[in-house]
PDB file of C-alpha atoms in Angstrom:
ATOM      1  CA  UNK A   1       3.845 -14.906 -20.245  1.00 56.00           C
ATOM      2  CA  UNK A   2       1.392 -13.339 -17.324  1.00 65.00           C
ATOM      3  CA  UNK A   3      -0.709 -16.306 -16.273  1.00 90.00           C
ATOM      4  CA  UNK A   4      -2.255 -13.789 -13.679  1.00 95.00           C
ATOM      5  CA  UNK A   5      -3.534 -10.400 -15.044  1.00 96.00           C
ATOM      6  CA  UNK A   6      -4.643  -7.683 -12.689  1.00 97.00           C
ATOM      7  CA  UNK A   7      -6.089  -4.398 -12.797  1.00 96.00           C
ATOM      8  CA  UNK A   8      -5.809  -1.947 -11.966  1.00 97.00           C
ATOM      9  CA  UNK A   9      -2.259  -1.114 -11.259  1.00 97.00           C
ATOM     10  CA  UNK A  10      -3.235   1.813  -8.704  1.00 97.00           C
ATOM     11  CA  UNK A  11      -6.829   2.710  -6.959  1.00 97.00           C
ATOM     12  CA  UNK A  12      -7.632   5.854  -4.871  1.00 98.00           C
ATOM     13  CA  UNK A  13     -10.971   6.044  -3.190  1.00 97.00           C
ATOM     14  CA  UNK A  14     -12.936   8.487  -0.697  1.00 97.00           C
ATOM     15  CA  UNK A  15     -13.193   6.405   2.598  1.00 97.00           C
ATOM     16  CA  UNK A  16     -16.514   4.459   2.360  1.00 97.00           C
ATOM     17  CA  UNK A  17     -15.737   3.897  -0.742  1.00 97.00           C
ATOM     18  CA  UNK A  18     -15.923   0.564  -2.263  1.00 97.00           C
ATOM     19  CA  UNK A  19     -12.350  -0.138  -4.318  1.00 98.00           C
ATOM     20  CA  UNK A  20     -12.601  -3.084  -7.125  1.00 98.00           C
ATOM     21  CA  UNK A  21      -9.580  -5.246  -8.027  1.00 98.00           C
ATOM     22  CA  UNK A  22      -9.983  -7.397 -10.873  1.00 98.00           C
ATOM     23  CA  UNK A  23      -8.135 -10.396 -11.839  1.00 98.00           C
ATOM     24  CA  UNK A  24      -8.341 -12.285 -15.052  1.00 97.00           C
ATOM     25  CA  UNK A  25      -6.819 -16.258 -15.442  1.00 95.00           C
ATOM     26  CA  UNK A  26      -6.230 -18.387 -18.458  1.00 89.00           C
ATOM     27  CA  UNK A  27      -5.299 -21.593 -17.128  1.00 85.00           C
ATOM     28  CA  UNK A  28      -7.414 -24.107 -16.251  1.00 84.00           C
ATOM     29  CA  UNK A  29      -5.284 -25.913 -13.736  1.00 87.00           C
ATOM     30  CA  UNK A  30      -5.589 -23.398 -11.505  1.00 91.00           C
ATOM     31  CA  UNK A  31      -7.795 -24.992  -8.691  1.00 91.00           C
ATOM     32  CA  UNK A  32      -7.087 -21.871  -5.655  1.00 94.00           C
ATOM     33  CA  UNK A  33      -7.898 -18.437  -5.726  1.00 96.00           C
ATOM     34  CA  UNK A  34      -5.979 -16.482  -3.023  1.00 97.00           C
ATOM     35  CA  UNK A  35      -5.980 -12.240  -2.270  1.00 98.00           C
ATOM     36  CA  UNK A  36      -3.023 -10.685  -0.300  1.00 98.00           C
ATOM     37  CA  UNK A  37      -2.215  -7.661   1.234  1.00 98.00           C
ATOM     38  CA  UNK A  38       1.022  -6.046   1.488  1.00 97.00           C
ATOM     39  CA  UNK A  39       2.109  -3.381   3.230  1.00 96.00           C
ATOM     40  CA  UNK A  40       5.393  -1.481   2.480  1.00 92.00           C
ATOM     41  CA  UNK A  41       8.674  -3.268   3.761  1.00 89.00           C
ATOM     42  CA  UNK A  42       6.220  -6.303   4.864  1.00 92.00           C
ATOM     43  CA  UNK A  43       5.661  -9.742   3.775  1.00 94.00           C
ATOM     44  CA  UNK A  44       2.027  -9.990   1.999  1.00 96.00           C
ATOM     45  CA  UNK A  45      -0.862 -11.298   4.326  1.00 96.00           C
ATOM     46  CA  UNK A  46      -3.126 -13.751   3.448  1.00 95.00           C
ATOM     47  CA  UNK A  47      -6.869 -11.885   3.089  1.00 96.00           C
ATOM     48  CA  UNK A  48      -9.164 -14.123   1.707  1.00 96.00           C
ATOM     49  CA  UNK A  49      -9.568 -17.523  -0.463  1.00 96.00           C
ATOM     50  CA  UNK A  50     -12.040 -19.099  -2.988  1.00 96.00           C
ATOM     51  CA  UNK A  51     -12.225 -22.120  -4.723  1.00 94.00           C
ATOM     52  CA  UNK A  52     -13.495 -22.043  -8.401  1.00 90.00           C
ATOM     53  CA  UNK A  53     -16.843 -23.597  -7.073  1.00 92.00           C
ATOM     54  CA  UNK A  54     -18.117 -20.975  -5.420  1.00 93.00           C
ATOM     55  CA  UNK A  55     -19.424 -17.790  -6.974  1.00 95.00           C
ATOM     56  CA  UNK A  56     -19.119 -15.260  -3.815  1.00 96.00           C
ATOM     57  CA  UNK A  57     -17.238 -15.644  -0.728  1.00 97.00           C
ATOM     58  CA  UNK A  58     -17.259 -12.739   2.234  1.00 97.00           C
ATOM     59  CA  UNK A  59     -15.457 -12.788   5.274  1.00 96.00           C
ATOM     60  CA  UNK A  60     -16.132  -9.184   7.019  1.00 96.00           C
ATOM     61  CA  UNK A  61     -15.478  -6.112   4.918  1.00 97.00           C
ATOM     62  CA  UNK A  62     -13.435  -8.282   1.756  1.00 97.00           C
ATOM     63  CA  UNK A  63     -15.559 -10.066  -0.786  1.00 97.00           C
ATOM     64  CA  UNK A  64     -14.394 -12.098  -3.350  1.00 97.00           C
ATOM     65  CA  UNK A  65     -16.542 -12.519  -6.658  1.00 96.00           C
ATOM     66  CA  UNK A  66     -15.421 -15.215  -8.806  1.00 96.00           C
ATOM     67  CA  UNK A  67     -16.585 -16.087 -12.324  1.00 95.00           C
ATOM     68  CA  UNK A  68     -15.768 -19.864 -13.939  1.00 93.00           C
ATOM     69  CA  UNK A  69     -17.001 -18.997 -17.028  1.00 93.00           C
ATOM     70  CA  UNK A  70     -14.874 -15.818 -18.069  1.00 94.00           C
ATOM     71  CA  UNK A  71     -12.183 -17.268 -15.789  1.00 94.00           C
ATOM     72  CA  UNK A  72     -12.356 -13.557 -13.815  1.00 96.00           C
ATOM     73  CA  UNK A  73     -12.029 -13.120 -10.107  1.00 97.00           C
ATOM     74  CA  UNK A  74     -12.315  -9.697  -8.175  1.00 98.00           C
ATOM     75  CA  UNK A  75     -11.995  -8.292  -4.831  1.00 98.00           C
ATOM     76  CA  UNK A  76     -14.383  -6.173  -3.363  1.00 98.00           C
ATOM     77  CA  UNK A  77     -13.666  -3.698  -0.348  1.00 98.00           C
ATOM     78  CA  UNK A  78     -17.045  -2.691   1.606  1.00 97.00           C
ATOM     79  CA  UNK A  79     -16.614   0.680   3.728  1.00 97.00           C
ATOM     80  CA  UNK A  80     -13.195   0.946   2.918  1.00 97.00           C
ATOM     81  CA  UNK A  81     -10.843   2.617   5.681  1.00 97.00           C
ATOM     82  CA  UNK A  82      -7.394   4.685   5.297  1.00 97.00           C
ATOM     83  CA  UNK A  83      -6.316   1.729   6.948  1.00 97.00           C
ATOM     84  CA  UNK A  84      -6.689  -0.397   3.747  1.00 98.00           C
ATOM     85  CA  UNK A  85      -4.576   1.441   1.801  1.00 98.00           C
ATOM     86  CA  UNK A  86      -1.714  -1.358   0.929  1.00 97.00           C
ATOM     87  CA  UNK A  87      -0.818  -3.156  -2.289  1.00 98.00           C
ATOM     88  CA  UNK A  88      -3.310  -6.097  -3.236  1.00 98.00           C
ATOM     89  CA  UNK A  89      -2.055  -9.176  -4.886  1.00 98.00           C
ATOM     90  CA  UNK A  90      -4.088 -12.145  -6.527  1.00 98.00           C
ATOM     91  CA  UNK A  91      -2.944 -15.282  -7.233  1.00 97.00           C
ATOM     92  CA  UNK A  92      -3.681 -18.715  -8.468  1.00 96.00           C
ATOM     93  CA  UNK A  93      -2.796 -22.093  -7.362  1.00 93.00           C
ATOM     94  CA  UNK A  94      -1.574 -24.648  -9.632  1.00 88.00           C
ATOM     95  CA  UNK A  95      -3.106 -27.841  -8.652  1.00 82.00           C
ATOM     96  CA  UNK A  96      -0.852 -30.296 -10.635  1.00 77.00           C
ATOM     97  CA  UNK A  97       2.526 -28.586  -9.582  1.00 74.00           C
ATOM     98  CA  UNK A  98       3.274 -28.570  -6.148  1.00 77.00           C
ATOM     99  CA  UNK A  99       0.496 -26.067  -5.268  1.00 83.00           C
ATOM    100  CA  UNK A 100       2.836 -23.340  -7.005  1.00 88.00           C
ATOM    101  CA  UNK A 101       1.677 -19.642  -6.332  1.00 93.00           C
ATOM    102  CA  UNK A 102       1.031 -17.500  -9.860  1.00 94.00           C
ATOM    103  CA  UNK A 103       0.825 -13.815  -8.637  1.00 96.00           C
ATOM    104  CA  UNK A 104      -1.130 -11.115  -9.953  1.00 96.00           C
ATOM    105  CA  UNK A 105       1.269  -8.304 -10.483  1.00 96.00           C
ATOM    106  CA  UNK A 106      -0.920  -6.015  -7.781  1.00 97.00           C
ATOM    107  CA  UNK A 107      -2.396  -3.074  -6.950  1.00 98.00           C
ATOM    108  CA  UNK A 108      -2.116   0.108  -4.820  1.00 98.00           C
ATOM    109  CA  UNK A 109      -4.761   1.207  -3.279  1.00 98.00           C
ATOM    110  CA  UNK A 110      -4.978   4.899  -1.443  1.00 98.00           C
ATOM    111  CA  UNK A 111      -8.232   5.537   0.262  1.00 98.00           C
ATOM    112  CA  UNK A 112      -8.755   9.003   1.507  1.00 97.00           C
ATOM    113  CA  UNK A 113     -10.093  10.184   4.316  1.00 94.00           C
TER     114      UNK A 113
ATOM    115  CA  UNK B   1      -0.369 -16.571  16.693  1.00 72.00           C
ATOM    116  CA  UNK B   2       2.582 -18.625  14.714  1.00 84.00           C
ATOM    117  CA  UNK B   3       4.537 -16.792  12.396  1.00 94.00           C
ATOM    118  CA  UNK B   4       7.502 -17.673   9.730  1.00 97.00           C
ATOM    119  CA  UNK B   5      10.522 -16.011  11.034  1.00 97.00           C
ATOM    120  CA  UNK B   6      13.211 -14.471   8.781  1.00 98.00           C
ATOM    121  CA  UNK B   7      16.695 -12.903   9.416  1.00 97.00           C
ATOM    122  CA  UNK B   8      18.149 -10.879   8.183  1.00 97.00           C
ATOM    123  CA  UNK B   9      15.661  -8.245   7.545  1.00 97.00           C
ATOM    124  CA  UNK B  10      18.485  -6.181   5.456  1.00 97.00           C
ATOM    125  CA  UNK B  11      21.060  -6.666   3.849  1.00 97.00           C
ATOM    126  CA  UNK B  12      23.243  -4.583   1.552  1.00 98.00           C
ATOM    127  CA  UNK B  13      26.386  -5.898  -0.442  1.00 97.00           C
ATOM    128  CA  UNK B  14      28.729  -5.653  -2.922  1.00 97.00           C
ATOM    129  CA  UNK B  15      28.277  -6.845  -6.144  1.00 96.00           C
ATOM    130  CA  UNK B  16      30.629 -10.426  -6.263  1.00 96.00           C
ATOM    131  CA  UNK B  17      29.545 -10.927  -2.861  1.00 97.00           C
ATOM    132  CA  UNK B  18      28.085 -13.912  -1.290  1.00 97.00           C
ATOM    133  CA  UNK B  19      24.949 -13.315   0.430  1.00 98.00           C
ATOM    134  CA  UNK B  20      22.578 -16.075   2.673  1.00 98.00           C
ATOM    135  CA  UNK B  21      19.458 -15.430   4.020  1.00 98.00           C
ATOM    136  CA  UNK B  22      17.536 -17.575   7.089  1.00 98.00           C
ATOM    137  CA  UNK B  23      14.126 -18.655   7.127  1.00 98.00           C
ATOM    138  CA  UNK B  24      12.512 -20.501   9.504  1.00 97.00           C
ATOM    139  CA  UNK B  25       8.648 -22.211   8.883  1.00 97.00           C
ATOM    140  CA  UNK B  26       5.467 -22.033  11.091  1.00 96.00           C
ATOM    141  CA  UNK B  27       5.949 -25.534  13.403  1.00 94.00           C
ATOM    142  CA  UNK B  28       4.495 -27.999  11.871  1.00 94.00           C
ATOM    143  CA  UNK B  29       4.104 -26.804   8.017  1.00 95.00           C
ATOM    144  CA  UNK B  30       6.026 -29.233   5.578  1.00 94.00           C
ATOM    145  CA  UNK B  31       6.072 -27.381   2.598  1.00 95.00           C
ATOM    146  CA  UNK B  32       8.098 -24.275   2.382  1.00 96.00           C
ATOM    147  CA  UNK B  33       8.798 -21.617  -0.246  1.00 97.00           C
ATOM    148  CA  UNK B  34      11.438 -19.003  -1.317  1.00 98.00           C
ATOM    149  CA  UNK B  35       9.912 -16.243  -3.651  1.00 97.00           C
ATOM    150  CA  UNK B  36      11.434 -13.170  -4.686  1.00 97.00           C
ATOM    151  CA  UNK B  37       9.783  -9.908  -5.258  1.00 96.00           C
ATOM    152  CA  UNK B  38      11.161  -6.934  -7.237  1.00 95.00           C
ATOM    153  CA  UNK B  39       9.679  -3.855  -6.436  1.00 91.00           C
ATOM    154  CA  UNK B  40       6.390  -3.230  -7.949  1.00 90.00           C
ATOM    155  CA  UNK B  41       5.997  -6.778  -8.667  1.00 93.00           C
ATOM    156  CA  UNK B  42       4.226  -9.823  -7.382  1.00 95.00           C
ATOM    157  CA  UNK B  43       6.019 -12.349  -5.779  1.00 96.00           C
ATOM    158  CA  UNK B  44       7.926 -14.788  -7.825  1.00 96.00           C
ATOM    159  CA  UNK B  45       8.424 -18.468  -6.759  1.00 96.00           C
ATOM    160  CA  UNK B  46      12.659 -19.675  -6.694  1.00 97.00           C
ATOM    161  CA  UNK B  47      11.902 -22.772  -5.280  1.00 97.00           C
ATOM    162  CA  UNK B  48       9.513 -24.660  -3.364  1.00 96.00           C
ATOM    163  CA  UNK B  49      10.364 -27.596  -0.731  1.00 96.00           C
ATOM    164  CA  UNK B  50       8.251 -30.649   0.846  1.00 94.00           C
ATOM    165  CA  UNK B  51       9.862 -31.829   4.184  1.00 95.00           C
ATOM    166  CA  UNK B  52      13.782 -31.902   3.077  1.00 94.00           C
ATOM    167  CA  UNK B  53      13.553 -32.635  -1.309  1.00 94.00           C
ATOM    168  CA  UNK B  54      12.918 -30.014  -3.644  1.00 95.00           C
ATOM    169  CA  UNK B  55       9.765 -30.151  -5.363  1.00 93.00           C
ATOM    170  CA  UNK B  56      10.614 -27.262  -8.240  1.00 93.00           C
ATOM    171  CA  UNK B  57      13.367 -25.368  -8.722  1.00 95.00           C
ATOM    172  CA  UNK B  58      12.541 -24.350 -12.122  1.00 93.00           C
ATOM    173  CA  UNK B  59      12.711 -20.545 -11.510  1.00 93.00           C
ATOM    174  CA  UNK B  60      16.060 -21.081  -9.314  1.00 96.00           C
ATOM    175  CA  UNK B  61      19.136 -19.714 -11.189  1.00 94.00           C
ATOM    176  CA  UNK B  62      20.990 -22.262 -10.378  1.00 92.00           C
ATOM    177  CA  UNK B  63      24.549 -20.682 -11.941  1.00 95.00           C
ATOM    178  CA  UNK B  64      24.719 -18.637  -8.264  1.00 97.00           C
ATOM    179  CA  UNK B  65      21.522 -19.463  -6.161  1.00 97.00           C
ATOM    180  CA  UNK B  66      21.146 -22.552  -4.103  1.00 97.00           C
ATOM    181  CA  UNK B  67      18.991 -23.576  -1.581  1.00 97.00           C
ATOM    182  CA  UNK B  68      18.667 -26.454   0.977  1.00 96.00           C
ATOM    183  CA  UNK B  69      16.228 -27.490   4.336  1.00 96.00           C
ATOM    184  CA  UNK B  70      18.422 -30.119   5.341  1.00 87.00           C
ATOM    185  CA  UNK B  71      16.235 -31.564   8.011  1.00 89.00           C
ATOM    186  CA  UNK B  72      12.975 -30.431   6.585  1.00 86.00           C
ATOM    187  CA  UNK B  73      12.453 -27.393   9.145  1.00 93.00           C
ATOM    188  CA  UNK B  74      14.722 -23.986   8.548  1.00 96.00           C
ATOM    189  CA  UNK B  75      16.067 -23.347   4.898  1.00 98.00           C
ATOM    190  CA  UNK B  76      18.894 -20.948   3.467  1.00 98.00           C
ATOM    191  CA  UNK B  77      19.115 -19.545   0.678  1.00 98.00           C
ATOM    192  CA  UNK B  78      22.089 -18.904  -0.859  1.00 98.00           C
ATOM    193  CA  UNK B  79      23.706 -16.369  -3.816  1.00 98.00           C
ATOM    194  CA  UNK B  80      26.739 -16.788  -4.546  1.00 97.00           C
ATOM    195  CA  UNK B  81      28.267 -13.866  -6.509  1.00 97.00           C
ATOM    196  CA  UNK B  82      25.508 -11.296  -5.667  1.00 97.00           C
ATOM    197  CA  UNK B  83      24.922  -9.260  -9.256  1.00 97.00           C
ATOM    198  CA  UNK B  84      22.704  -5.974  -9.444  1.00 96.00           C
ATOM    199  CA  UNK B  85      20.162  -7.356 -10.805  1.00 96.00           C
ATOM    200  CA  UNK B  86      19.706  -9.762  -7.419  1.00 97.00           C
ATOM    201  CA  UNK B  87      17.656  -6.536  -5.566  1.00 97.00           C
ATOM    202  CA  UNK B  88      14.673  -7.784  -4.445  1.00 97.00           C
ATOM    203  CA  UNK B  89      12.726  -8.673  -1.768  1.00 97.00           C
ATOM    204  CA  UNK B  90      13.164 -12.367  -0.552  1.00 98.00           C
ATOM    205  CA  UNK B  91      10.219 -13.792   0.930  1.00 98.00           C
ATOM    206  CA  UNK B  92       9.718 -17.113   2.463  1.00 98.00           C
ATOM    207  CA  UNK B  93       6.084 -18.838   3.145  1.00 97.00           C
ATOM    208  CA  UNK B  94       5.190 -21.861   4.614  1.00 96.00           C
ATOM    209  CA  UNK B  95       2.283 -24.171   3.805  1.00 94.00           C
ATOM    210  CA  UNK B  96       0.123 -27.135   5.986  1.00 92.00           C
ATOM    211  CA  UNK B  97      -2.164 -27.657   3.203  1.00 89.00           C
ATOM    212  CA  UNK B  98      -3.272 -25.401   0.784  1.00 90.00           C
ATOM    213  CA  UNK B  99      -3.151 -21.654   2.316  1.00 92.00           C
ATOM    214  CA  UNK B 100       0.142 -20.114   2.253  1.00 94.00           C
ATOM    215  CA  UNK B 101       1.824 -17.722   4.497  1.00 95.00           C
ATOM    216  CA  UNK B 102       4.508 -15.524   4.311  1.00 96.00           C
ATOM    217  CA  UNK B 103       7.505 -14.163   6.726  1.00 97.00           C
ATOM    218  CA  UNK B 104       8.083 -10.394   6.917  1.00 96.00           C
ATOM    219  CA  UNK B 105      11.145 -11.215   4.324  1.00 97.00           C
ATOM    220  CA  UNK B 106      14.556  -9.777   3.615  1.00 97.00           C
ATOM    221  CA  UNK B 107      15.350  -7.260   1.568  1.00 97.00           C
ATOM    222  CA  UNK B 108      18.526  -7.198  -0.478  1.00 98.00           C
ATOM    223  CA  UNK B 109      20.172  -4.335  -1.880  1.00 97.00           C
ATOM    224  CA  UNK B 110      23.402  -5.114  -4.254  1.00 97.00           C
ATOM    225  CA  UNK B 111      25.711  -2.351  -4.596  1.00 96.00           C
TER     226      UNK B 111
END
């Protein structure tokens, strides 16, 4: 069973572009919203965070819009850069065991110069 | 900038083989994780410690993996015989609170 569904599996963009990965959750005990970056033969980065009470949360060129209701999250890449392209994980934190990590099963993004 | 350290980066065996990768936490974080990763997957969690006792271990197949932080600071992890099926990535992450961050992990090819 996916707990974590993400789409779409691969992404190319012009650069300046603005890629969109969606995530969608079903559980309700998730109570952490994390993005990562990986880049091939690397361990995945930690890009940005949001809690489920907050609707937006930016931190430079990543935004992260997160709906409660339809228990969606996405990320959103402003003035994206050949540099970017990596493969983008979600994930969800349980908060009742252990703080256990449910990832998204990612996406690869190729932005163009 | 503190970083988790793993070794080896590669390693390639035989199937039957016993295998043990190294990892060792940012200072300080008490909770530490070994996930695996097959390629073109996200990361899956084997088993996640706080300090030196193992908090789950659900995912760990326990038949040939095992895993210990005896003092509560570096972990191995252990297979013990390596099948095919074992190729993955092997990451390890470390935790203070609730953000999680991962070493550059290991990367196991079973022959």
């Amino acid at each position: 069973q996916q707990q974590v569904k993400q789409s779409p599996q691969s992404l190319i963009v012009q650069k300046g572009g603005i890629p969109i990965i969606n995530c969608a959750y079903e559980n309700t005990a998730f109570d952490y919203f994390p993005w990562y970056q990986q880049f091939p033969g690397k361990g995945p980065a930690l890009l940005i965070a949001i809690r489920p009470d907050v609707s937006e949360k930016k931190e430079g060129r990543f935004t992260i819009s997160f709906n409660k209701s339809a228990k969606q999250f996405s990320l959103h890449i402003m003035d994206s850069q050949p540099g970017d392209s990596a493969t983008y994980f979600c994930a969800a934190r349980f908060y009742n065991q252990g703080g256990k990590l449910i990832f998204g099963q990612g996406t690869e993004l190729s932005v163009k110069p | 900038e503190a970083e988790v350290a793993q070794s080896p980066r590669y390693k390639i065996t035989e199937k039957s083989q016993a295998v043990a990768f190294w990892c060792d936490p940012i200072s300080g974080h008490a909770t530490l994780y070994w996930y695996r990763q097959i390629l073109g997957q996200g990361p899956e969690l084997l088993v996640q410690f706080q300090d030196e006792s193992v908090v789950d271990d659900s995912q760990l197949p326990k038949d040939r993996f095992s895993a210990e932080r005896l003092k509560g600071v570096d972990s191995t992890l252990k297979i013990q015989p390596a099948e095919l099926g074992d190729s993955a990535m092997y990451l390890c992450a470390s935790s203070l609170a609730v953000e999680q961050f991962f070493g550059p992990g290991t990367r196991l090819t079973v022959l």
